[in-house]
Short mmCIF file of C-alpha atoms in Angstrom, two decimals:
data_model
loop_
_atom_site.label_atom_id
_atom_site.label_comp_id
_atom_site.label_asym_id
_atom_site.label_seq_id
_atom_site.Cartn_x
_atom_site.Cartn_y
_atom_site.Cartn_z
CA HIS A 11 0.00 0.00 0.00
CA ARG A 12 1.87 2.97 -1.32
CA ALA A 13 1.81 6.26 0.53
CA THR A 14 -0.07 7.93 -2.31
CA LEU A 15 -2.98 7.45 0.05
CA THR A 16 -1.71 9.38 3.03
CA SER A 17 1.78 10.92 3.31
CA GLN A 18 2.54 14.54 2.41
CA ALA A 19 -0.96 15.92 2.65
CA LYS A 20 0.26 19.37 1.66
CA THR A 21 1.66 18.32 -1.70
CA LYS A 22 -1.48 16.32 -2.56
CA GLN A 23 -3.66 19.24 -1.52
CA GLY A 24 -1.53 21.58 -3.63
CA ASN A 25 -1.81 19.33 -6.67
CA ARG A 26 -5.54 18.83 -6.33
CA ARG A 27 -6.17 22.52 -5.74
CA SER A 28 -4.05 23.43 -8.77
CA GLU A 29 -6.02 21.09 -11.02
CA HIS A 30 -9.34 22.58 -9.90
CA LEU A 31 -8.02 26.12 -10.29
CA LEU A 32 -6.84 25.27 -13.80
CA ARG A 33 -10.31 24.05 -14.74
CA GLU A 34 -11.80 27.24 -13.31
CA ALA A 35 -9.27 29.43 -15.13
CA GLU A 36 -9.98 27.73 -18.46
CA LEU A 37 -13.75 28.02 -17.99
CA TRP A 38 -13.85 31.71 -17.06
CA ALA A 39 -11.10 32.75 -19.49
CA ALA A 40 -12.94 31.03 -22.37
CA THR A 41 -16.27 32.57 -21.34
CA ALA A 42 -14.71 36.03 -21.02
CA ALA A 43 -12.86 35.65 -24.32
CA VAL A 44 -16.13 34.92 -26.15
CA ARG A 45 -18.32 37.38 -24.26
CA ALA A 46 -16.01 40.26 -23.34
CA GLY A 47 -12.95 40.14 -25.62
CA PHE A 48 -10.74 38.89 -22.77
CA PRO A 49 -7.29 37.78 -24.02
CA TYR A 50 -7.23 34.02 -23.54
CA PRO A 51 -3.90 33.13 -21.78
CA TYR A 52 -2.81 30.23 -23.99
CA GLU A 53 0.90 30.27 -23.08
CA GLN A 54 0.30 30.78 -19.37
CA LEU A 55 -2.23 27.95 -19.03
CA ASP A 56 -0.04 25.61 -21.09
CA ARG A 57 2.98 26.34 -18.88
CA ILE A 58 1.01 25.88 -15.66
CA TRP A 59 -0.54 22.60 -16.83
CA LYS A 60 2.90 21.20 -17.66
CA THR A 61 4.28 22.26 -14.29
CA VAL A 62 1.37 20.68 -12.41
CA LEU A 63 1.74 17.46 -14.39
CA LEU A 64 5.49 17.40 -13.72
CA HIS A 65 4.73 17.63 -10.01
CA GLN A 66 2.55 14.52 -10.21
CA PHE A 67 5.77 12.53 -10.27
CA HIS A 68 5.19 9.53 -8.05
CA ASP A 69 7.57 10.53 -5.24
CA ILE A 70 6.06 14.01 -4.92
CA LEU A 71 2.40 13.04 -4.60
CA PRO A 72 3.05 10.13 -2.20
CA GLY A 73 5.32 12.18 0.02
CA SER A 74 8.25 9.81 -0.34
CA SER A 75 10.76 12.47 -1.43
CA ILE A 76 13.42 14.22 0.59
CA ALA A 77 12.63 17.47 2.44
CA TRP A 78 14.11 19.67 -0.31
CA VAL A 79 11.66 18.28 -2.88
CA HIS A 80 8.69 18.69 -0.54
CA ARG A 81 9.63 22.29 0.17
CA GLU A 82 10.04 23.20 -3.50
CA ALA A 83 6.81 21.43 -4.48
CA ARG A 84 4.80 23.37 -1.88
CA GLU A 85 6.36 26.64 -3.00
CA THR A 86 5.63 25.85 -6.65
CA TYR A 87 1.99 24.98 -5.96
CA ALA A 88 1.53 28.20 -4.00
CA ARG A 89 3.00 30.24 -6.84
CA LEU A 90 0.83 28.53 -9.46
CA ALA A 91 -2.28 28.97 -7.32
CA GLY A 92 -1.55 32.69 -7.13
CA GLU A 93 -1.22 32.94 -10.92
CA LEU A 94 -4.44 31.05 -11.49
CA GLU A 95 -6.35 33.14 -8.96
CA ASP A 96 -5.24 36.22 -10.91
CA VAL A 97 -6.50 34.74 -14.20
CA ILE A 98 -9.84 33.75 -12.67
CA GLY A 99 -10.31 37.12 -11.01
CA ALA A 100 -9.46 39.10 -14.17
CA ALA A 101 -11.79 36.98 -16.33
CA GLN A 102 -14.68 37.26 -13.86
CA ARG A 103 -14.24 41.02 -13.55
CA ALA A 104 -14.31 41.33 -17.35
CA LEU A 105 -17.56 39.36 -17.41
CA ALA A 106 -19.22 41.17 -14.51
CA GLY A 107 -18.34 44.70 -15.54
CA GLU A 108 -18.36 47.73 -13.27
CA GLY A 109 -21.18 47.76 -10.75
CA GLU A 110 -22.23 47.30 -7.15
CA ARG A 111 -24.32 44.13 -7.40
CA THR A 112 -22.94 41.11 -5.60
CA LEU A 113 -22.59 38.35 -8.18
CA VAL A 114 -22.09 34.69 -7.30
CA PHE A 115 -19.92 32.79 -9.80
CA ASN A 116 -20.53 29.04 -9.92
CA SER A 117 -17.64 27.03 -11.38
CA ALA A 118 -19.20 23.66 -10.56
CA PRO A 119 -20.98 21.59 -13.26
CA HIS A 120 -24.31 21.71 -11.40
CA THR A 121 -26.76 24.53 -10.66
CA ARG A 122 -26.54 25.89 -7.11
CA GLY A 123 -29.73 27.53 -5.99
CA SER A 124 -30.48 30.14 -8.62
CA VAL A 125 -26.93 30.24 -10.01
CA PRO A 126 -26.48 28.09 -13.15
CA ALA A 127 -23.47 25.88 -13.71
CA GLY A 128 -20.71 27.89 -15.36
CA GLY A 129 -22.60 31.16 -14.86
CA ALA A 130 -23.01 34.02 -12.43
CA ALA A 131 -26.09 35.58 -10.87
CA SER A 132 -27.06 37.85 -8.03
CA ARG A 133 -28.62 35.99 -5.16
CA ALA A 134 -30.39 37.20 -2.06
CA ALA A 135 -28.42 36.76 1.11
CA GLN A 136 -29.07 33.40 2.68
CA GLY A 137 -28.80 32.24 6.25
CA ASP A 138 -25.95 30.00 5.14
CA THR A 139 -25.98 27.81 8.25
CA VAL A 140 -28.44 27.08 11.03
CA THR A 141 -27.81 28.38 14.55
CA PRO A 142 -26.63 25.78 17.08
CA VAL A 143 -29.06 25.15 19.93
CA PRO A 144 -27.88 23.78 23.31
CA ARG A 145 -28.66 20.08 23.68
CA GLU A 146 -30.01 18.44 26.81
CA GLY A 147 -27.15 16.58 28.47
CA GLY A 148 -24.50 18.76 26.84
CA GLY A 149 -23.48 19.60 23.34
CA TYR A 150 -25.54 21.17 20.57
CA LEU A 151 -28.35 20.49 18.12
CA LEU A 152 -28.28 21.58 14.46
CA ASP A 153 -31.66 21.29 12.69
CA ASN A 154 -32.68 22.81 9.33
CA GLY A 155 -35.92 20.86 8.85
CA LEU A 156 -34.19 18.44 6.46
CA LEU A 157 -31.42 17.10 8.68
CA ARG A 158 -31.16 17.01 12.47
CA VAL A 159 -27.64 16.60 13.86
CA GLU A 160 -26.83 16.02 17.53
CA ILE A 161 -23.34 16.81 18.81
CA ASP A 162 -22.66 15.58 22.33
CA GLY A 163 -20.52 17.13 25.06
CA ARG A 164 -17.41 15.47 23.59
CA GLY A 165 -17.88 17.20 20.24
CA LEU A 166 -18.86 13.91 18.58
CA VAL A 167 -21.81 13.43 16.22
CA VAL A 168 -24.14 10.94 17.92
CA SER A 169 -27.05 11.47 15.50
CA ALA A 170 -27.52 12.59 11.90
CA TYR A 171 -31.23 12.09 11.27
CA ASP A 172 -32.72 12.33 7.77
CA ILE A 173 -36.11 13.85 8.64
CA ALA A 174 -37.91 13.22 5.33
CA ALA A 175 -36.76 9.60 5.11
CA ASP A 176 -37.25 8.99 8.85
CA ARG A 177 -33.81 7.40 8.91
CA GLU A 178 -30.80 7.66 11.21
CA ALA A 179 -27.36 7.65 9.57
CA ILE A 180 -25.18 7.03 12.65
CA ALA A 181 -24.99 3.48 13.98
CA PRO A 182 -26.64 2.90 17.40
CA GLY A 183 -24.30 3.60 20.29
CA GLN A 184 -21.61 4.96 17.96
CA ALA A 185 -20.32 8.45 17.25
CA ALA A 186 -19.09 10.05 14.03
CA ASN A 187 -16.54 12.80 13.55
CA LEU A 188 -14.34 10.55 15.69
CA LEU A 189 -10.60 11.14 15.38
CA GLN A 190 -8.54 7.99 15.88
CA LEU A 191 -4.78 7.81 16.34
CA HIS A 192 -2.69 4.73 15.51
CA PRO A 193 1.00 3.90 15.81
CA ASP A 194 2.50 3.67 12.32
CA PHE A 195 5.57 1.44 11.94
CA PRO A 196 5.67 -0.22 8.49
CA ASN A 197 7.96 -3.22 8.17
CA GLN A 198 9.83 -1.48 5.34
CA TRP A 199 9.84 1.84 3.53
CA ASP A 200 8.64 4.21 6.21
CA ALA A 201 7.00 6.89 3.99
CA TRP A 202 6.04 4.48 1.22
CA ASP A 203 4.04 1.76 2.93
CA VAL A 204 0.98 1.32 5.10
CA ASP A 205 0.82 -2.11 6.75
CA ALA A 206 -2.47 -3.60 7.90
CA PHE A 207 -1.35 -4.35 11.45
CA TYR A 208 -1.43 -0.64 12.33
CA ARG A 209 -5.13 -1.17 13.05
CA ASN A 210 -4.40 -3.59 15.89
CA VAL A 211 -3.58 -0.70 18.22
CA GLY A 212 -5.16 2.73 18.42
CA SER A 213 -6.93 5.27 20.57
CA ASP A 214 -10.09 7.33 20.18
CA LEU A 215 -9.53 11.06 20.67
CA THR A 216 -12.62 11.90 22.71
CA GLU A 217 -11.19 14.37 25.23
CA VAL A 218 -12.36 17.87 24.38
CA ALA A 219 -10.38 21.03 25.16
CA GLY A 220 -13.12 23.38 24.04
CA LEU A 221 -16.73 23.16 22.83
CA ALA A 222 -18.78 26.24 21.96
CA ALA A 223 -21.21 27.72 19.46
CA GLU A 224 -19.44 30.09 17.10
CA GLY A 225 -21.77 31.92 14.73
CA GLY A 226 -23.52 29.27 12.67
CA ALA A 227 -21.17 26.45 13.69
CA VAL A 228 -20.08 24.34 16.62
CA ARG A 229 -16.40 24.75 17.43
CA VAL A 230 -14.58 21.69 18.80
CA GLU A 231 -11.00 21.77 20.09
CA ARG A 232 -8.83 18.79 20.99
CA VAL A 233 -5.26 18.47 22.21
CA PHE A 234 -3.20 15.27 22.03
CA GLY A 235 0.54 14.60 22.09
CA GLY A 236 2.14 17.74 20.68
CA SER A 237 -0.77 18.46 18.34
CA ARG A 238 -4.01 20.44 18.34
CA VAL A 239 -7.20 19.97 16.30
CA THR A 240 -9.84 22.63 15.77
CA GLN A 241 -13.08 21.73 14.00
CA LEU A 242 -16.12 23.71 12.86
CA LEU A 243 -19.31 21.65 12.42
CA SER A 244 -22.22 23.26 10.59
CA VAL A 245 -25.43 22.44 8.73
CA PRO A 246 -26.51 24.62 5.76
CA ALA A 247 -29.93 26.19 5.96
CA ASP A 248 -31.12 24.56 2.74
CA ALA A 249 -29.24 21.25 2.33
CA LYS A 250 -29.20 17.81 3.92
CA ARG A 251 -25.51 17.96 4.77
CA LEU A 252 -23.19 18.20 7.77
CA ASP A 253 -20.04 20.17 6.94
CA ILE A 254 -16.88 19.46 8.93
CA ASP A 255 -13.92 21.85 8.61
CA THR A 256 -10.83 20.51 10.36
CA GLU A 257 -7.57 22.27 11.12
CA VAL A 258 -4.75 20.14 12.52
CA ASP A 259 -1.52 21.56 13.90
CA TRP A 260 0.38 18.29 13.56
CA HIS A 261 3.53 17.53 15.55
CA GLU A 262 3.52 13.74 15.89
CA THR A 263 6.09 11.13 14.91
CA GLU A 264 5.20 7.75 13.40
CA ARG A 265 1.49 8.18 13.98
CA PHE A 266 -1.51 7.75 11.67
CA LEU A 267 -4.59 9.98 12.10
CA LYS A 268 -8.05 8.87 10.91
CA LEU A 269 -11.51 10.46 10.93
CA ALA A 270 -14.27 7.87 11.46
CA PHE A 271 -17.96 7.77 10.44
CA PRO A 272 -19.75 4.61 11.73
CA LEU A 273 -22.93 4.31 9.64
CA ASP A 274 -26.10 2.30 10.17
CA ILE A 275 -25.92 0.72 6.72
CA ARG A 276 -25.49 -2.83 5.52
CA ALA A 277 -23.74 -2.89 2.15
CA ASP A 278 -21.59 -5.48 0.44
CA ARG A 279 -19.84 -2.81 -1.59
CA TYR A 280 -19.34 0.94 -1.76
CA ALA A 281 -18.57 3.44 -4.52
CA ALA A 282 -15.28 5.32 -4.50
CA GLU A 283 -14.99 8.18 -6.98
CA THR A 284 -12.30 8.15 -9.67
CA GLN A 285 -11.41 10.92 -12.11
CA PHE A 286 -14.30 10.20 -14.48
CA GLY A 287 -16.78 8.05 -12.58
CA HIS A 288 -16.45 5.64 -9.68
CA VAL A 289 -15.43 2.07 -8.88
CA TYR A 290 -17.03 -0.38 -6.44
CA ARG A 291 -15.01 -1.98 -3.69
CA PRO A 292 -16.08 -4.62 -1.16
CA THR A 293 -16.89 -3.74 2.44
CA HIS A 294 -15.98 -7.26 3.60
CA GLN A 295 -12.78 -9.34 3.59
CA ASN A 296 -13.98 -12.73 2.39
CA THR A 297 -10.96 -13.36 0.15
CA SER A 298 -7.27 -12.54 0.29
CA TRP A 299 -7.77 -10.01 -2.52
CA GLU A 300 -10.43 -8.21 -0.51
CA TRP A 301 -8.33 -8.37 2.64
CA ALA A 302 -5.50 -6.66 0.74
CA LYS A 303 -7.73 -3.62 0.18
CA PHE A 304 -7.55 -2.59 3.83
CA GLU A 305 -6.57 0.89 2.62
CA ALA A 306 -7.91 2.31 -0.63
CA CYS A 307 -8.19 5.63 -2.44
CA ASN A 308 -10.91 7.86 -3.82
CA HIS A 309 -11.20 11.33 -5.27
CA ARG A 310 -14.10 13.48 -4.04
CA PHE A 311 -16.44 11.00 -2.34
CA VAL A 312 -17.29 7.54 -1.11
CA HIS A 313 -20.92 6.42 -1.22
CA LEU A 314 -22.71 3.56 0.53
CA ASP A 315 -26.33 2.57 0.20
CA GLU A 316 -29.09 0.13 0.90
CA PRO A 317 -31.96 -0.04 -1.63
CA GLY A 318 -33.62 3.38 -1.61
CA TRP A 319 -31.31 5.19 0.85
CA GLY A 320 -27.64 5.97 1.05
CA VAL A 321 -24.94 8.10 2.65
CA ALA A 322 -22.00 9.95 1.08
CA VAL A 323 -18.80 11.07 2.77
CA VAL A 324 -17.33 13.92 0.74
CA ASN A 325 -13.86 15.44 0.94
CA ASP A 326 -11.82 18.20 -0.64
CA SER A 327 -8.30 16.83 -0.25
CA THR A 328 -7.96 13.36 1.31
CA TYR A 329 -7.52 10.35 -0.98
CA GLY A 330 -6.91 7.55 1.50
CA HIS A 331 -9.67 5.77 3.37
CA ASP A 332 -10.76 2.41 4.73
CA VAL A 333 -14.23 0.86 4.94
CA THR A 334 -15.09 -1.98 7.32
CA ARG A 335 -18.30 -3.57 8.52
CA ALA A 336 -19.29 -5.45 11.67
CA VAL A 337 -22.44 -7.06 13.04
CA ARG A 338 -23.67 -5.38 16.21
CA THR A 339 -24.07 -7.66 19.22
CA GLY A 340 -26.13 -5.49 21.57
CA ALA A 341 -29.36 -6.78 23.08
CA GLY A 342 -32.14 -6.85 20.51
CA ASP A 343 -29.90 -5.51 17.76
CA ALA A 344 -28.19 -7.67 15.15
CA GLY A 345 -27.78 -4.87 12.64
CA THR A 346 -24.66 -4.02 10.65
CA THR A 347 -22.37 -1.05 11.20
CA THR A 348 -20.33 0.03 8.18
CA THR A 349 -17.55 2.42 9.12
CA VAL A 350 -15.88 4.86 6.73
CA ARG A 351 -12.60 6.35 7.90
CA ALA A 352 -10.77 9.11 6.06
CA SER A 353 -6.98 8.99 6.32
CA LEU A 354 -5.79 12.46 7.32
CA LEU A 355 -2.12 12.47 8.32
CA ARG A 356 0.92 10.31 8.83
CA ALA A 357 4.33 11.15 10.32
CA PRO A 358 7.10 9.00 8.77
CA ARG A 359 10.71 9.76 9.66
CA TYR A 360 12.35 8.63 6.42
CA PRO A 361 13.29 10.07 3.96
CA ASP A 362 12.00 13.37 5.41
CA PRO A 363 11.89 13.45 9.23
CA ASP A 364 9.64 16.55 9.12
CA THR A 365 7.01 15.11 6.78
CA ASP A 366 3.68 16.95 7.22
CA GLN A 367 4.71 18.73 10.40
CA GLY A 368 2.70 21.92 10.80
CA VAL A 369 -0.80 23.18 10.03
CA HIS A 370 -3.23 21.35 7.70
CA ARG A 371 -6.81 22.09 6.74
CA PHE A 372 -9.37 19.52 5.60
CA ARG A 373 -13.02 19.77 4.58
CA HIS A 374 -15.44 16.84 4.81
CA ALA A 375 -19.18 16.52 4.56
CA LEU A 376 -21.58 13.80 5.70
CA VAL A 377 -24.60 13.62 3.38
CA PRO A 378 -27.41 11.32 4.65
CA GLY A 379 -30.01 10.26 2.09
CA ALA A 380 -27.59 10.77 -0.80
CA THR A 381 -27.78 9.01 -4.14
CA VAL A 382 -24.65 8.57 -6.25
CA GLY A 383 -25.76 11.63 -8.20
CA ASP A 384 -25.98 13.61 -4.95
CA ALA A 385 -22.49 12.45 -4.03
CA VAL A 386 -21.15 13.66 -7.40
CA ARG A 387 -22.81 17.04 -6.91
CA GLU A 388 -21.58 17.45 -3.34
CA GLY A 389 -18.06 16.41 -4.33
CA TYR A 390 -17.84 19.18 -6.90
CA ARG A 391 -19.41 21.65 -4.46
CA ALA A 392 -16.69 20.98 -1.90
CA ASN A 393 -13.88 21.31 -4.42
CA LEU A 394 -15.20 24.23 -6.51
CA PRO A 395 -16.59 26.73 -4.00
CA GLU A 396 -18.61 29.75 -5.10
CA ARG A 397 -16.90 33.08 -5.69
CA ARG A 398 -18.47 36.47 -5.03
CA ILE A 399 -17.47 39.73 -6.72
CA GLN A 400 -19.07 43.10 -7.33
CA GLY A 401 -20.35 43.72 -10.85
CA ALA A 402 -23.11 45.00 -13.07
CA ALA A 403 -24.48 42.10 -15.09
CA GLU A 404 -25.32 38.46 -14.60
CA VAL A 405 -23.40 35.96 -16.73
CA ALA A 406 -25.18 33.25 -18.70
CA PRO A 407 -23.29 29.94 -19.04
CA LEU A 408 -21.23 29.48 -22.17
CA VAL A 409 -22.10 25.76 -22.13
CA THR A 410 -25.24 24.10 -20.76
CA VAL A 411 -26.23 20.45 -20.35
CA ASP A 412 -29.82 19.38 -19.65
CA ASN A 413 -28.99 16.22 -17.66
CA ASP A 414 -27.15 16.30 -14.31
CA ALA A 415 -25.86 12.76 -14.90
CA VAL A 416 -23.67 14.21 -17.67
CA VAL A 417 -20.92 16.28 -16.04
CA VAL A 418 -18.86 18.92 -17.85
CA SER A 419 -15.26 18.55 -16.69
CA ALA A 420 -13.59 21.11 -18.97
CA VAL A 421 -14.53 24.14 -21.08
CA LYS A 422 -11.67 25.81 -22.93
CA LEU A 423 -10.53 27.29 -26.22
CA ALA A 424 -8.73 24.90 -28.54
CA ASP A 425 -4.96 24.79 -28.11
CA ASP A 426 -4.34 25.41 -31.81
CA ARG A 427 -5.82 28.92 -31.36
CA GLY A 428 -8.30 28.45 -34.16
CA GLY A 429 -11.07 29.90 -32.00
CA ASP A 430 -13.00 26.64 -31.57
CA LEU A 431 -14.50 25.70 -28.23
CA VAL A 432 -13.53 22.40 -26.58
CA VAL A 433 -15.97 20.79 -24.13
CA ARG A 434 -15.12 17.60 -22.26
CA LEU A 435 -17.88 15.75 -20.41
CA TYR A 436 -18.66 12.33 -19.00
CA GLU A 437 -21.49 10.22 -17.63
CA ALA A 438 -20.99 10.29 -13.85
CA ASN A 439 -23.63 8.01 -12.32
CA GLY A 440 -22.74 4.70 -13.92
CA GLY A 441 -25.80 4.42 -16.16
CA ARG A 442 -26.78 5.33 -19.70
CA ALA A 443 -27.69 8.95 -20.20
CA ARG A 444 -28.99 11.15 -22.97
CA ALA A 445 -28.26 14.88 -22.92
CA THR A 446 -28.41 17.97 -25.10
CA VAL A 447 -25.26 20.09 -24.96
CA SER A 448 -25.61 23.73 -25.96
CA ALA A 449 -22.81 26.26 -26.47
CA ASP A 450 -23.79 29.89 -26.95
CA GLY A 451 -22.12 31.41 -30.03
CA PHE A 452 -20.87 28.12 -31.44
CA ALA A 453 -22.18 25.99 -34.32
CA ALA A 454 -23.73 22.79 -32.97
CA ASP A 455 -24.37 21.47 -36.47
CA ARG A 456 -20.62 21.47 -37.17
CA ALA A 457 -19.51 19.94 -33.85
CA VAL A 458 -17.08 17.01 -34.06
CA LEU A 459 -15.86 14.39 -31.60
CA THR A 460 -12.13 14.55 -30.84
CA ASP A 461 -9.49 12.67 -28.93
CA LEU A 462 -7.88 14.08 -25.79
CA LEU A 463 -5.47 16.10 -27.94
CA GLU A 464 -8.43 17.86 -29.58
CA ARG A 465 -7.89 16.11 -32.93
CA PRO A 466 -11.06 15.04 -34.79
CA LEU A 467 -11.72 11.30 -34.66
CA ALA A 468 -11.69 10.12 -38.25
CA ASP A 469 -14.03 7.15 -37.73
CA ALA A 470 -16.52 8.90 -35.44
CA GLU A 471 -19.92 10.00 -36.62
CA ARG A 472 -20.76 13.67 -36.26
CA PRO A 473 -22.98 14.20 -33.20
CA ALA A 474 -26.66 14.68 -33.92
CA ALA A 475 -27.62 18.37 -33.96
CA ALA A 476 -30.83 19.68 -32.42
CA ASP A 477 -32.36 23.13 -32.56
CA ASP A 478 -30.63 24.12 -29.35
CA GLY A 479 -27.44 22.08 -29.38
CA VAL A 480 -25.84 18.67 -29.79
CA VAL A 481 -27.60 15.49 -28.69
CA LEU A 482 -25.40 12.85 -27.03
CA ALA A 483 -26.24 9.32 -25.90
CA LEU A 484 -23.57 8.18 -23.44
CA ARG A 485 -22.73 4.76 -22.10
CA PRO A 486 -21.96 4.34 -18.38
CA PHE A 487 -18.90 6.48 -17.53
CA GLN A 488 -18.30 7.31 -21.18
CA MET A 489 -16.15 10.38 -21.71
CA VAL A 490 -16.65 12.61 -24.76
CA THR A 491 -14.66 15.57 -26.04
CA LEU A 492 -16.54 17.94 -28.36
CA ARG A 493 -15.02 20.59 -30.58
CA LEU A 494 -17.39 23.31 -31.77
CA PRO A 495 -16.50 26.08 -34.26
CA ARG A 496 -17.66 29.67 -33.86
CA THR A 497 -20.84 30.69 -35.64
#
């Protein structure tokens, strides 16, 4: 089990953030180039993409490099993020114009409230999060009419109740948002490997150094070893979701930190997101192959379900996780608890004795009642947050898709500078989907399918044109790249 899953959280966060910023920069630069005459930064985006890809070298992402490499990688990611923020800001200002209206820009591939995917709109101020209410026996209650969350006096989530479905997400007698600390001594290759026996010994971090309501969130503080954890737990006013923002000032050695969510679900398998879709992995260990998957990886979410009801655990930066299940033995209860644990931090001593020492920030969300489609949506929400700027005019999307199962992953101008628009999309839910793709200002009747290098596929039929766009019929997880010329 290579350390791609866990070590060097900062370099993985930097890489993931850079990729999302690049997608945002391409989207808004292309939209501004078409709508507002914004100079599309071909050379700059090409250079940044190549640098980001170079830093996906397998010793940088896993955290198995020497300290010098880690330091330079973090500095490079910070510099690239600054450049991309400048591109995004300039493009959005060109689109918004001069004005005093607060505009919300939505970079995600799904509509958020009244703001369309890939567009910007003014939106009335919302309550954002519900106000914590003191709970009998200690702790706090967060209730928005869709989801009721109970946080006990230890800062642990003892209930996440889906009100409409009349269904509890947390396993009886268990608590979520539980930090667990394990000794971490691989047999070989300190920063490279994770060995299964680490799970034989561990401790639950339940002692609380501070618990208080802070605005629309519950603030939880913990101290252990030489480290400190501060968490903000909140529930949005209009969504069935518990948001967990975690800051860890990490000063441990040869320790492994996990964040556990014991769920009242019986499932033989779970979905772990990949770049363009998801894969299913077993929750049990009936064979040696399944046993070997004691630590696995995902991108933005894992999703578990029983027929008709499921739960997603969403993240913005943590790839590693483990999923286990156990039959409960309490009186009158023979149900199954399936536990999802996100892998947060490790502390190997070789080849860099200071690996991951310092401050880290993580965002997770627990989404009871989620379908796979909900998990996809929430994953993009966590990784592509809204942006607000002052401007004069709302911005209509350059590209629209009429089926949420078909996700737009890239909108950009063609690299050959011919002025064509390139749109990459994929079916995200694992089923067949039909969608109409529209691109304002581009000729749908002359759209062609291309390869990943934006070259037309010689043996591919031209997509069917409709009055308002291109009609696509996609297989499960099929990825399509469209090239559309200007009208």
